[in-house]
Coordinates of C-alpha atoms and ligand atoms in Angstrom, one line a residue:
X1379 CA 0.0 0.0 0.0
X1380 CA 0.9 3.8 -1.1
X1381 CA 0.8 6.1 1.6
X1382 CA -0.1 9.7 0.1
X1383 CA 2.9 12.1 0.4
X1384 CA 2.0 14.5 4.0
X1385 CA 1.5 18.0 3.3
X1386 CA 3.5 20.0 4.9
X1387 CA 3.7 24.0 5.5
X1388 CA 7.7 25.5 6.4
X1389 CA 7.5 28.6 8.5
X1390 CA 10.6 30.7 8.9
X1391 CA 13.1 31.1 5.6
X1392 CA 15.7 32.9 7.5
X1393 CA 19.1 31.2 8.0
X1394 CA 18.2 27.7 8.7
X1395 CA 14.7 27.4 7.0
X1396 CA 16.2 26.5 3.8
X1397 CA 18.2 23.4 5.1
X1398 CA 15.0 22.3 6.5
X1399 CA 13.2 23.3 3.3
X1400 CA 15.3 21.2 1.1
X1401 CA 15.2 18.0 3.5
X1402 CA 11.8 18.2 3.0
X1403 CA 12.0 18.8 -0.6
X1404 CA 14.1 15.7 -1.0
X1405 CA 11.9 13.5 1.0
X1406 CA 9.4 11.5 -1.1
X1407 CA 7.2 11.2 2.1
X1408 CA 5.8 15.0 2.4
X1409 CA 4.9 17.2 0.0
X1410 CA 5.9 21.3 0.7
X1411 CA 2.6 22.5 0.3
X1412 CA 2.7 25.8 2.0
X1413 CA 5.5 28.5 3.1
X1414 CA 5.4 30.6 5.3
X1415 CA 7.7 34.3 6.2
X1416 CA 6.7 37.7 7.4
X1417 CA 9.2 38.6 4.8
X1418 CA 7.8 38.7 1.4
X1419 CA 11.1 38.6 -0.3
X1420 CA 12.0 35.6 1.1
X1421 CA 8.8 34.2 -0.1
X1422 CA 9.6 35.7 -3.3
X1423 CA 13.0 34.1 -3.4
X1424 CA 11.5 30.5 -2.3
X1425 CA 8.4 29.9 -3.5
X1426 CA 9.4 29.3 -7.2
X1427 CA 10.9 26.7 -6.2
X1428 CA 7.8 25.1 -5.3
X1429 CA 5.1 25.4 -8.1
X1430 CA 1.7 25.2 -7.2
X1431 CA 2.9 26.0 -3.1
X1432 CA 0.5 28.5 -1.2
X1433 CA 2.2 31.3 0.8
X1434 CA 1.5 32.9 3.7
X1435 CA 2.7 35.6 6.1
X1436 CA 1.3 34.7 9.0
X1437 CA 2.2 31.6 10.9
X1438 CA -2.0 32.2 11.6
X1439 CA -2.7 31.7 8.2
X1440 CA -1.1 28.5 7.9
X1441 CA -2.6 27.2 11.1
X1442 CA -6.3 28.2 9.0
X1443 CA -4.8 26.1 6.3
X1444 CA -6.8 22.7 6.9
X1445 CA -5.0 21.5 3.3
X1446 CA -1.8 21.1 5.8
X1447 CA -1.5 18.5 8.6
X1448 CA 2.2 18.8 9.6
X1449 CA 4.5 22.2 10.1
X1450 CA 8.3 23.2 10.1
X1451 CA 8.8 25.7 12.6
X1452 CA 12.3 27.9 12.4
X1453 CA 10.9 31.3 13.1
X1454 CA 13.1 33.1 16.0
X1455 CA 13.2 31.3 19.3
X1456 CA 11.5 34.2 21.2
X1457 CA 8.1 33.3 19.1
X1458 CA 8.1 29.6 19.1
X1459 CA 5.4 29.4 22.1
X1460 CA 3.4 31.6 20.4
X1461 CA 3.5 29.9 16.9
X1462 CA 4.0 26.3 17.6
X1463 CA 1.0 27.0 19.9
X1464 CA -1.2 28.4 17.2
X1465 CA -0.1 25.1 14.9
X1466 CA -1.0 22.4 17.3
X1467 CA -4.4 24.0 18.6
X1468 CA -5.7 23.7 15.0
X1469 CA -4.6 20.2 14.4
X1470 CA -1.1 20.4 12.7
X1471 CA 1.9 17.7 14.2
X1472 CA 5.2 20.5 14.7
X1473 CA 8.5 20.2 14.4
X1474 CA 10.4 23.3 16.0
X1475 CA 13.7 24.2 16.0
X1476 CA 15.1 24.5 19.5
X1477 CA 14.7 25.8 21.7
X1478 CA 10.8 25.1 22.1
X1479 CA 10.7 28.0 24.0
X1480 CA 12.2 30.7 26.2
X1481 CA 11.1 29.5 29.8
X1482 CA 10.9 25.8 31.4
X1483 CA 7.1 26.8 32.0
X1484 CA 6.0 27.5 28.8
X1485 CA 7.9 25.1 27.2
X1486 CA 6.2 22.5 29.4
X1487 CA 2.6 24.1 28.2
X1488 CA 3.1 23.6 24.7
X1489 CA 4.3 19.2 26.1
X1490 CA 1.2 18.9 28.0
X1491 CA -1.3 21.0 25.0
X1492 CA 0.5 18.9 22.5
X1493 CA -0.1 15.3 24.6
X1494 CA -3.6 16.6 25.1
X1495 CA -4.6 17.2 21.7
X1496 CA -2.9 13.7 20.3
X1497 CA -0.5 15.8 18.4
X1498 CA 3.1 15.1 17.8
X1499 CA 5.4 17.7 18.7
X1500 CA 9.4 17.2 18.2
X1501 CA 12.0 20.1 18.8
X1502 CA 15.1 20.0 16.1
X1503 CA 17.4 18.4 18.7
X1504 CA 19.7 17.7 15.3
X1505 CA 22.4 16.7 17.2
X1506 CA 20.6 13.3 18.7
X1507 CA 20.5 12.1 15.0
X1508 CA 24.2 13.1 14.4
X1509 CA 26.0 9.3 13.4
X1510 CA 29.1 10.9 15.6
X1511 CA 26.9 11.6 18.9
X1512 CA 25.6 8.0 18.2
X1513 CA 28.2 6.3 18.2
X1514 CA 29.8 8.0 21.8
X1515 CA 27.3 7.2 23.2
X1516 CA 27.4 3.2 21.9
X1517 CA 30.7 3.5 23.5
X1518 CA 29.7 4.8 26.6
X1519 CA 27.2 1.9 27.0
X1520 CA 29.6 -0.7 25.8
X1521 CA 31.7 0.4 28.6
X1522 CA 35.0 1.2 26.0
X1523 CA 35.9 4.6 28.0
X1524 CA 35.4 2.8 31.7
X1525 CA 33.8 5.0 34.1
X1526 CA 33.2 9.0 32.8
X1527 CA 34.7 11.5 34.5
X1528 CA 35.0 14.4 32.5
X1529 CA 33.1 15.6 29.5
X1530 CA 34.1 19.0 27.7
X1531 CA 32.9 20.8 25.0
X1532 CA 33.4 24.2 23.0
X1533 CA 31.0 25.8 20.4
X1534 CA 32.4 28.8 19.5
X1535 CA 32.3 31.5 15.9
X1536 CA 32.8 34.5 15.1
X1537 CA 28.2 35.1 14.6
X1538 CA 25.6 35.3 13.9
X1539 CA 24.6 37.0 16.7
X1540 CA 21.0 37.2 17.7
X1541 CA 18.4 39.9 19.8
X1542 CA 16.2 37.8 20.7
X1543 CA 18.5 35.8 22.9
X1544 CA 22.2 35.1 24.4
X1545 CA 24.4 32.6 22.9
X1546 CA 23.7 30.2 25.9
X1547 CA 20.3 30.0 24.7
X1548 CA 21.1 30.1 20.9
X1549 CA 23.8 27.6 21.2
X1550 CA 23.8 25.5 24.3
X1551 CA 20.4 23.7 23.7
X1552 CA 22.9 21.4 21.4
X1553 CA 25.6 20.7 24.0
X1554 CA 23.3 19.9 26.6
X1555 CA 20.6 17.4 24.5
X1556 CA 23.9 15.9 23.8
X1557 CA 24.5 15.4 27.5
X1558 CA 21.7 14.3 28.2
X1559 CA 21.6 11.4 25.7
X1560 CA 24.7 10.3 26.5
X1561 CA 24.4 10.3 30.4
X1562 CA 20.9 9.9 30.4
X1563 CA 20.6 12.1 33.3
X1564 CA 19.8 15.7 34.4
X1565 CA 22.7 17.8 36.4
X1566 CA 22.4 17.7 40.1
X1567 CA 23.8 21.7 40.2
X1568 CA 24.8 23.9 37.8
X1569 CA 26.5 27.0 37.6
X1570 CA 27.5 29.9 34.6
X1571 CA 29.0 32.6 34.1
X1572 CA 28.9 35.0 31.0
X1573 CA 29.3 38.6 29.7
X1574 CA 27.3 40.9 27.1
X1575 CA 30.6 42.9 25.7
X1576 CA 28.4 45.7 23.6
X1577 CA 26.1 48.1 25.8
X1578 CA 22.3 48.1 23.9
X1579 CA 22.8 44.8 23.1
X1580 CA 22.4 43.2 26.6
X1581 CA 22.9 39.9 25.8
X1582 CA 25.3 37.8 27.0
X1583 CA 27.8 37.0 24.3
X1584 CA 29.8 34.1 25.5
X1585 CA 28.7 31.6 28.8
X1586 CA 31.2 29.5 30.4
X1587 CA 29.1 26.7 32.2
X1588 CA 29.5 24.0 34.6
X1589 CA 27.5 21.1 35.2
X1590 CA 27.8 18.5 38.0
X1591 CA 26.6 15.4 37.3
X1592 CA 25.1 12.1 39.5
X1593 CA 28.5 9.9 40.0
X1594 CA 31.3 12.4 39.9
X1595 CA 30.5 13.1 36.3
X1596 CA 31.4 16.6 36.1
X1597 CA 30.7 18.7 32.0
X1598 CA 31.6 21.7 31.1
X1599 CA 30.3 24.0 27.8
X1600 CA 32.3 27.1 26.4
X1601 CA 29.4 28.9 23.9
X1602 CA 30.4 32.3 21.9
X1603 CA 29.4 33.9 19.1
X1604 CA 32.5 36.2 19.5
X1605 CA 35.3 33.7 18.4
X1606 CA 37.6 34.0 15.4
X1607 CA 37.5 30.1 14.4
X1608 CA 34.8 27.8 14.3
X1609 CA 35.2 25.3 16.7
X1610 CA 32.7 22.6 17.5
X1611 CA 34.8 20.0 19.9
X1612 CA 33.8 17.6 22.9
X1613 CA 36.4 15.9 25.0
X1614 CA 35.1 12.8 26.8
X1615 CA 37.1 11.8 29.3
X1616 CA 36.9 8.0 31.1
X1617 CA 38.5 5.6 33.7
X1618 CA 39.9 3.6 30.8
X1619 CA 40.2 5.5 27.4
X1620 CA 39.4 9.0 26.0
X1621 CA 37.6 10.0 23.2
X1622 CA 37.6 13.4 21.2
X1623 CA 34.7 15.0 18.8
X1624 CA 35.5 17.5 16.1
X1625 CA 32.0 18.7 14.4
X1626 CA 34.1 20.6 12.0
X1627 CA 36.4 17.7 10.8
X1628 CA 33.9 16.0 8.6
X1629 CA 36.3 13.3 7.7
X1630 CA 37.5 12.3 11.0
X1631 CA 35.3 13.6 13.8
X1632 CA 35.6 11.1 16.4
X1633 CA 39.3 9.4 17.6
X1634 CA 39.2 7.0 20.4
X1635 CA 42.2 7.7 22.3
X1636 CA 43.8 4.6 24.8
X1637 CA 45.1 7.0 27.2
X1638 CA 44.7 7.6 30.6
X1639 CA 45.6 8.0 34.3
X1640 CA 46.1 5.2 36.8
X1641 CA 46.7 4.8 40.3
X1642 CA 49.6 2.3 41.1
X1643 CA 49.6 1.1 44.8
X1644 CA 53.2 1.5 46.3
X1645 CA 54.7 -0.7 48.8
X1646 CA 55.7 1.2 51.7
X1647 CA 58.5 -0.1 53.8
X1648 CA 56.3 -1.8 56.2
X1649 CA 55.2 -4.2 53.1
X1650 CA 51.7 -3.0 52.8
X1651 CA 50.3 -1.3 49.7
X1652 CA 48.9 2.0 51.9
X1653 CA 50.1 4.7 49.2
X1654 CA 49.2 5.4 45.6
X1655 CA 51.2 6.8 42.6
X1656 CA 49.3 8.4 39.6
X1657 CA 50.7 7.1 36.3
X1658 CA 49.6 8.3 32.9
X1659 CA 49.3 5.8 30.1
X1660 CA 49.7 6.8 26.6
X1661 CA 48.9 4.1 24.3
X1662 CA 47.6 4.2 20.5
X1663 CA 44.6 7.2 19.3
X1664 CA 42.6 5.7 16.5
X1665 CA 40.5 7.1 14.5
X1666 CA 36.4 5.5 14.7
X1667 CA 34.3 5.1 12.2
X1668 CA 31.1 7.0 11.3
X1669 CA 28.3 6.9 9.4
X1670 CA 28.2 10.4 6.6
X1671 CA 24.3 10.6 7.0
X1672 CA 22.9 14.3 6.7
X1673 CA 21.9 14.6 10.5
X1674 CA 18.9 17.2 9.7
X1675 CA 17.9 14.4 6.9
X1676 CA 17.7 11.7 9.3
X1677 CA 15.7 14.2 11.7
X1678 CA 13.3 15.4 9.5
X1679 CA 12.4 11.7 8.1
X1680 CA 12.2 10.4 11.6
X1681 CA 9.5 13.4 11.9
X1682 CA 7.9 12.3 9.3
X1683 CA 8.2 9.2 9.9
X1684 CA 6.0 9.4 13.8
X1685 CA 3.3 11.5 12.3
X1686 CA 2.7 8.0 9.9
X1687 CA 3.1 5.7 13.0
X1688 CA 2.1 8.0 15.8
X1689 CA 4.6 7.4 18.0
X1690 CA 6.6 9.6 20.1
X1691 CA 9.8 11.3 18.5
X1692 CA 13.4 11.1 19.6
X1693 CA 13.6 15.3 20.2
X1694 CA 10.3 14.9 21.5
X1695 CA 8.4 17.5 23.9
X1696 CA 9.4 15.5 27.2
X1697 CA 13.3 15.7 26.3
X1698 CA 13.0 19.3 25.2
X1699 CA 11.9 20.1 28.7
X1700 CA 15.0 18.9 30.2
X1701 CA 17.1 20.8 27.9
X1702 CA 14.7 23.9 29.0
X1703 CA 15.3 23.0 32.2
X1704 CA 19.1 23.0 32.4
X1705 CA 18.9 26.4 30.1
X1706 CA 17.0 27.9 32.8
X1707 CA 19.0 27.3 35.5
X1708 CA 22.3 27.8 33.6
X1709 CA 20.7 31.2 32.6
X1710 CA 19.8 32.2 36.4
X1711 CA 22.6 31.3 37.4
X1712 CA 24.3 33.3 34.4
X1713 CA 22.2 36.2 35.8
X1714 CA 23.2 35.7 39.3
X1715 CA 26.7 36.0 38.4
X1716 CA 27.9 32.3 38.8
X1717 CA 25.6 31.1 41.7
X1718 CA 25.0 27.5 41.6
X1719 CA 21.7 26.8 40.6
X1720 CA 19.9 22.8 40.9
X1721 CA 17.7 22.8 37.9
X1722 CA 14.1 22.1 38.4
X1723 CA 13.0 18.4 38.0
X1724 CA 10.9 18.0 34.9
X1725 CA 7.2 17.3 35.6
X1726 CA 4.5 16.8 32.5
X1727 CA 1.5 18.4 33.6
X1728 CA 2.6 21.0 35.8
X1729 CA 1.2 23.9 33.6
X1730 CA -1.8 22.9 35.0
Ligands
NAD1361 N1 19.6 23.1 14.4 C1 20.5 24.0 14.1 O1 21.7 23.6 13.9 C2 20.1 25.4 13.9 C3 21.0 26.3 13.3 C4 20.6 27.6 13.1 C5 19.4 28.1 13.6 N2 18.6 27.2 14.3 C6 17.3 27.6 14.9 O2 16.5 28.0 13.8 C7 15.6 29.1 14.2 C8 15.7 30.2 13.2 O3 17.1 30.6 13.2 P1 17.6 31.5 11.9 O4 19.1 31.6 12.1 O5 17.1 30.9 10.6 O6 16.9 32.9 12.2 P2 16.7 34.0 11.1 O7 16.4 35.2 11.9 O8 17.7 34.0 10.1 O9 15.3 33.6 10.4 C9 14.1 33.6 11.0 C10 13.0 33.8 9.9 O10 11.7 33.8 10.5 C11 11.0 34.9 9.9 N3 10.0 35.4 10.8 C12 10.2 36.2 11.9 N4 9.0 36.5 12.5 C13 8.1 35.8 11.8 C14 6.7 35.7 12.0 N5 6.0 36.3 13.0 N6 6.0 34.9 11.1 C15 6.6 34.3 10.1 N7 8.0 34.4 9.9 C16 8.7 35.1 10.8 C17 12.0 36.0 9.5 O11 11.5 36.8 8.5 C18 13.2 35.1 9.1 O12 13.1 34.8 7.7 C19 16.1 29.5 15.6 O13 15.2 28.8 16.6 C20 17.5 28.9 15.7 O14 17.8 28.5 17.1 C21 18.9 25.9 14.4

């Protein structure tokens, strides 16, 4: 049996519309039935294209579409409660790019109205469909690295810098989903601290963060937008072996280093093995391999893929909250000027 392609409406052609756009383009299972930008010159720009597409400039428009059943949502993260919320009240399944919203409490509205109304709702978590990411966290479970200690990462460019929000909550939602799926686990404390360099401005333009984990597990995440390089790196650090991510070295991002630090009991002259000595080991760094799947393909399939079989996404509402959650309290803490901050357990159903 043929399944008839979904129609879908994209909403937001700024920056990262158009990677979404063309994933969708490219997939045979949805149809790009509508697009949607306050900016008519992006519409313009787009909509040939797509012959035959409607076009809108009002995310309320689209929602009044009853031709579409499924929407795209990369608008600017200071409006995603307000649009995905107008999408899934009249019956459309949403993906949003993160983060789903700007507070833990209404991001956990939109979970609990999207569970209530049978609709699906993923956030573009890209990162948990990144072959890379993946395969840490295979190695994690299959117990290569030993026991984590230590997990670093730096996401850092020179832009695009945003209004509507500091680069903690532009670029962090990434680093922390990551964390998350690999230690399954929300921080016990965190804490951050950051600085917004240009007066009228006022958002912070780099955020040095900290998070403690359960078991002595302790992250850190450097985010700027005021960097000369790219750099998109995560050092994992373990009781046995070591591994490094590059983002930016497409052809070798992940090496699996057989390194480490042990402690070798010493006799003492009384015979018994009372002290310790810390020896590093340096053995062989070998490069793993990874699969060269287009992340945001894989993502936007998989989207398409649960509004078919109704189940719930990987990125889904409940996993965004956590994200939200550690935002938040890496942002009040941010605010506080480094205090640590225990981020608030996530409950569906508290915005009631
Ligand atoms: N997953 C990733 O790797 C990734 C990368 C970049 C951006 N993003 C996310 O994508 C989203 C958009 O980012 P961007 O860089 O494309 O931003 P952008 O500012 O370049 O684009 C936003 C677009 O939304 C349109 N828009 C604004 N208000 C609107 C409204 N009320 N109705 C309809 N359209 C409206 C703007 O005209 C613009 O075209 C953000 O949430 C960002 O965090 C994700």
């Amino acid at each position: 049996m043929t399944t008839k392609p979904i129609p879908v409406a994209m909403c937001g052609l700024g920056r990262w519309g158009p990677n979404l756009l063309r994933n969708l383009r490219e997939n045979p299972c949805c149809t790009v039935a509508a697009l949607c930008d306050r900016d008519q010159g992006s519409l313009d720009a787009t909509a040939p294209l797509h012959p035959g597409v409607r076009v809108y400039t009002s995310i309320g428009d689209v929602a009044a579409d009853e031709g579409i059943r499924a929407a795209v949502v990369a608008t600017p993260a200071g409006l995603h409660h307000d649009h995905v919320s107008l999408l899934l009240e009249s019956g459309k399944d949403v993906l949003v790019e993160k983060p789903l919203a700007m507070t833990l409490g209404e991001a956990t509205k939109l979970v609990d109205r999207a569970r209530e109304l049978g609709r699906i709702l993923m956030v573009g978590h890209t990162f948990l469909f990144n072959p890379a990411v993946r395969r840490v966290k295979s190695e994690i479970d299959n117990g290569t690295l030993g026991d984590l200690h230590l997990i670093l990462a730096q996401r850092l460019s020179l832009g695009s810098i945003r209004t509507d929000c500091n680069a903690l909550w532009n670029l962090a939602p990434h680093d922390i989903s990551i964390l998350l799926h690999w230690l399954g686990r929300l921080p016990d404390r965190v804490s951050a601290r950051g600085i917004a360099f240009h007066e009228g401005h006022k958002q912070e333009d780099i955020a040095l963060c900290v998070l403690e984990f359960p078991g002595r597990v302790m992250a850190s995440i450097h985010v700027s937008w005021l960097n000369p390089v790219k750099v998109r790196e995560m050092t994992i650090v373990g009781s046995n072996r070591m591994l490094t991510y590059n983002d930016v070295n497409t052809a070798e991002p992940l090496v699996l280093h057989d390194q480490g630090v042990s402690e070798v009991p010493l006799m003492d002259p009384e015979g018994s093995f009372e002290r310790f000595q810390l020896q590093v080991r340096r053995g062989e760094s070998k490069p793993l391999a990874v699969d060269q799947a287009e992340p945001l393909a894989l993502e936007v399939d998989h989207f398409l893929d649960c509004i078919t079989t109704r189940r719930e996404p990987i990125g889904s509402g409940t996993e965004a909250l956590r994200v939200s959650s550690v935002l938040e309290a890496l942002d009040l803490s941010l605010k506080r000027g480094g205090e640590t901050v225990v981020p608030q357990p996530v409950t569906e159903g508290a915005s009631k």
